[in-house]
Amino acid sequence: MNNSKRTFMLQIIAAGVSLPLAKIAFAEYVNEKDPTAVSLGYVSDATKATNGKYKAGQHCGACMFFGGKAGDTKGPCPLFAGKEVHSAGWCSAFAAKPA
Ligand code: SF4
């Protein structure tokens, strides 16, 4: 393979790898005004939750549905496909991570 073909192939591979990473890096946060967020009472700051199901100390980072790692400030949640929730957020579907 000559250098121009090799360079072209490397560019194609790099593009294929970087596009999914860019999509992850720039995933939108859930907007509290999205219909699904409203129906679940989602707030980006759990301490501001007004939903009667909220209990002090609950937040997305402690929820079994939170897809981020420990210490992440944001992460995916299957209830909001393609978007991210704040670790400090909360919704009425909160379910504590198993101990
Ligand atoms: S299900 Fe859990 S992680 Fe998802 S928004 Fe509600 S509290 Fe946060």
PDB file of C-alpha atoms and ligand atoms in Angstrom:
ATOM      1  CA  MET A   1       0.000   0.000   0.000  1.00  0.00           C
ATOM      2  CA  ASN A   2       1.481   3.367  -0.934  1.00  0.00           C
ATOM      3  CA  ASN A   3       1.618   6.330   1.428  1.00  0.00           C
ATOM      4  CA  SER A   4      -1.394   8.177  -0.011  1.00  0.00           C
ATOM      5  CA  LYS A   5      -3.600   5.076   0.273  1.00  0.00           C
ATOM      6  CA  ARG A   6      -2.335   4.447   3.795  1.00  0.00           C
ATOM      7  CA  THR A   7      -3.018   8.060   4.774  1.00  0.00           C
ATOM      8  CA  PHE A   8      -6.488   7.858   3.238  1.00  0.00           C
ATOM      9  CA  MET A   9      -7.279   4.619   5.096  1.00  0.00           C
ATOM     10  CA  LEU A  10      -6.052   6.092   8.394  1.00  0.00           C
ATOM     11  CA  GLN A  11      -8.259   9.151   7.849  1.00  0.00           C
ATOM     12  CA  ILE A  12     -11.293   6.934   7.238  1.00  0.00           C
ATOM     13  CA  ILE A  13     -10.559   4.930  10.400  1.00  0.00           C
ATOM     14  CA  ALA A  14      -9.994   8.091  12.441  1.00  0.00           C
ATOM     15  CA  ALA A  15     -13.272   9.577  11.204  1.00  0.00           C
ATOM     16  CA  GLY A  16     -15.131   6.377  12.040  1.00  0.00           C
ATOM     17  CA  VAL A  17     -13.776   6.420  15.579  1.00  0.00           C
ATOM     18  CA  SER A  18     -14.098  10.133  16.253  1.00  0.00           C
ATOM     19  CA  LEU A  19     -17.705  10.598  15.100  1.00  0.00           C
ATOM     20  CA  PRO A  20     -19.232   8.306  17.758  1.00  0.00           C
ATOM     21  CA  LEU A  21     -16.944   9.848  20.383  1.00  0.00           C
ATOM     22  CA  ALA A  22     -18.050  13.342  19.361  1.00  0.00           C
ATOM     23  CA  LYS A  23     -21.675  12.247  19.644  1.00  0.00           C
ATOM     24  CA  ILE A  24     -21.055  11.014  23.187  1.00  0.00           C
ATOM     25  CA  ALA A  25     -19.022  14.074  24.159  1.00  0.00           C
ATOM     26  CA  PHE A  26     -21.753  16.442  23.000  1.00  0.00           C
ATOM     27  CA  ALA A  27     -24.847  14.596  24.170  1.00  0.00           C
ATOM     28  CA  GLU A  28     -27.436  17.102  25.287  1.00  0.00           C
ATOM     29  CA  TYR A  29     -28.568  17.409  28.839  1.00  0.00           C
ATOM     30  CA  VAL A  30     -32.190  16.625  29.492  1.00  0.00           C
ATOM     31  CA  ASN A  31     -34.219  19.821  29.480  1.00  0.00           C
ATOM     32  CA  GLU A  32     -36.505  20.029  32.514  1.00  0.00           C
ATOM     33  CA  LYS A  33     -39.230  21.293  30.177  1.00  0.00           C
ATOM     34  CA  ASP A  34     -39.123  18.249  27.859  1.00  0.00           C
ATOM     35  CA  PRO A  35     -42.497  16.451  28.052  1.00  0.00           C
ATOM     36  CA  THR A  36     -40.910  13.264  29.427  1.00  0.00           C
ATOM     37  CA  ALA A  37     -38.945  15.265  31.995  1.00  0.00           C
ATOM     38  CA  VAL A  38     -42.089  17.111  33.072  1.00  0.00           C
ATOM     39  CA  SER A  39     -44.061  13.869  33.387  1.00  0.00           C
ATOM     40  CA  LEU A  40     -41.313  12.347  35.554  1.00  0.00           C
ATOM     41  CA  GLY A  41     -40.710  15.507  37.572  1.00  0.00           C
ATOM     42  CA  TYR A  42     -37.071  15.603  36.468  1.00  0.00           C
ATOM     43  CA  VAL A  43     -34.954  18.411  37.898  1.00  0.00           C
ATOM     44  CA  SER A  44     -31.246  18.967  37.271  1.00  0.00           C
ATOM     45  CA  ASP A  45     -30.775  19.792  40.958  1.00  0.00           C
ATOM     46  CA  ALA A  46     -32.429  17.245  43.232  1.00  0.00           C
ATOM     47  CA  THR A  47     -32.540  19.698  46.121  1.00  0.00           C
ATOM     48  CA  LYS A  48     -35.025  21.745  44.093  1.00  0.00           C
ATOM     49  CA  ALA A  49     -37.418  18.814  43.543  1.00  0.00           C
ATOM     50  CA  THR A  50     -40.999  19.644  44.479  1.00  0.00           C
ATOM     51  CA  ASN A  51     -42.370  16.177  43.670  1.00  0.00           C
ATOM     52  CA  GLY A  52     -43.804  14.472  46.732  1.00  0.00           C
ATOM     53  CA  LYS A  53     -41.872  11.265  45.995  1.00  0.00           C
ATOM     54  CA  TYR A  54     -38.519  12.985  46.509  1.00  0.00           C
ATOM     55  CA  LYS A  55     -36.597  12.061  49.632  1.00  0.00           C
ATOM     56  CA  ALA A  56     -33.524  13.979  50.782  1.00  0.00           C
ATOM     57  CA  GLY A  57     -30.305  12.406  49.574  1.00  0.00           C
ATOM     58  CA  GLN A  58     -31.768  10.911  46.400  1.00  0.00           C
ATOM     59  CA  HIS A  59     -30.063  11.964  43.157  1.00  0.00           C
ATOM     60  CA  CYS A  60     -29.296  10.511  39.751  1.00  0.00           C
ATOM     61  CA  GLY A  61     -25.744   9.524  40.711  1.00  0.00           C
ATOM     62  CA  ALA A  62     -27.196   7.200  43.358  1.00  0.00           C
ATOM     63  CA  CYS A  63     -29.885   5.762  41.050  1.00  0.00           C
ATOM     64  CA  MET A  64     -29.637   2.294  39.519  1.00  0.00           C
ATOM     65  CA  PHE A  65     -30.546   3.739  36.114  1.00  0.00           C
ATOM     66  CA  PHE A  66     -27.648   6.238  36.042  1.00  0.00           C
ATOM     67  CA  GLY A  67     -25.194   5.189  33.325  1.00  0.00           C
ATOM     68  CA  GLY A  68     -22.267   7.318  34.456  1.00  0.00           C
ATOM     69  CA  LYS A  69     -19.391   6.105  36.588  1.00  0.00           C
ATOM     70  CA  ALA A  70     -18.962   6.986  40.255  1.00  0.00           C
ATOM     71  CA  GLY A  71     -17.900  10.613  40.465  1.00  0.00           C
ATOM     72  CA  ASP A  72     -19.191  11.568  37.000  1.00  0.00           C
ATOM     73  CA  THR A  73     -21.178  14.805  36.997  1.00  0.00           C
ATOM     74  CA  LYS A  74     -23.369  13.624  34.121  1.00  0.00           C
ATOM     75  CA  GLY A  75     -24.359  10.402  32.442  1.00  0.00           C
ATOM     76  CA  PRO A  76     -26.952   8.655  30.330  1.00  0.00           C
ATOM     77  CA  CYS A  77     -30.258   7.406  31.678  1.00  0.00           C
ATOM     78  CA  PRO A  78     -32.422   4.924  29.738  1.00  0.00           C
ATOM     79  CA  LEU A  79     -35.509   6.985  30.501  1.00  0.00           C
ATOM     80  CA  PHE A  80     -34.048   9.808  28.415  1.00  0.00           C
ATOM     81  CA  ALA A  81     -32.503   8.042  25.415  1.00  0.00           C
ATOM     82  CA  GLY A  82     -29.728   9.950  23.665  1.00  0.00           C
ATOM     83  CA  LYS A  83     -29.451  12.577  26.376  1.00  0.00           C
ATOM     84  CA  GLU A  84     -27.642  12.909  29.662  1.00  0.00           C
ATOM     85  CA  VAL A  85     -28.833  13.712  33.136  1.00  0.00           C
ATOM     86  CA  HIS A  86     -26.960  15.591  35.823  1.00  0.00           C
ATOM     87  CA  SER A  87     -25.578  13.375  38.578  1.00  0.00           C
ATOM     88  CA  ALA A  88     -27.146  15.868  40.974  1.00  0.00           C
ATOM     89  CA  GLY A  89     -30.520  15.574  39.212  1.00  0.00           C
ATOM     90  CA  TRP A  90     -33.551  13.543  40.173  1.00  0.00           C
ATOM     91  CA  CYS A  91     -36.827  12.195  38.796  1.00  0.00           C
ATOM     92  CA  SER A  92     -39.763  10.277  40.223  1.00  0.00           C
ATOM     93  CA  ALA A  93     -38.465   6.988  38.736  1.00  0.00           C
ATOM     94  CA  PHE A  94     -35.492   7.098  41.122  1.00  0.00           C
ATOM     95  CA  ALA A  95     -34.488   3.647  42.352  1.00  0.00           C
ATOM     96  CA  ALA A  96     -31.507   3.357  44.664  1.00  0.00           C
ATOM     97  CA  LYS A  97     -28.492   1.423  43.413  1.00  0.00           C
ATOM     98  CA  PRO A  98     -28.211  -1.908  45.166  1.00  0.00           C
ATOM     99  CA  ALA A  99     -25.709  -1.798  48.017  1.00  0.00           C
TER     100      ALA A  99
HETATM  101  S1  SF4 B   1     -34.298   7.305  36.513  1.00  0.00           S
HETATM  102 FE1  SF4 B   1     -32.676   7.724  37.993  1.00  0.00          FE
HETATM  103  S2  SF4 B   1     -30.904   8.375  36.746  1.00  0.00           S
HETATM  104 FE2  SF4 B   1     -32.726   8.529  35.447  1.00  0.00          FE
HETATM  105  S3  SF4 B   1     -33.391  10.674  35.667  1.00  0.00           S
HETATM  106 FE3  SF4 B   1     -34.551   9.442  37.161  1.00  0.00          FE
HETATM  107  S4  SF4 B   1     -33.349   9.576  39.075  1.00  0.00           S
HETATM  108 FE4  SF4 B   1     -32.006  10.227  37.375  1.00  0.00          FE
END
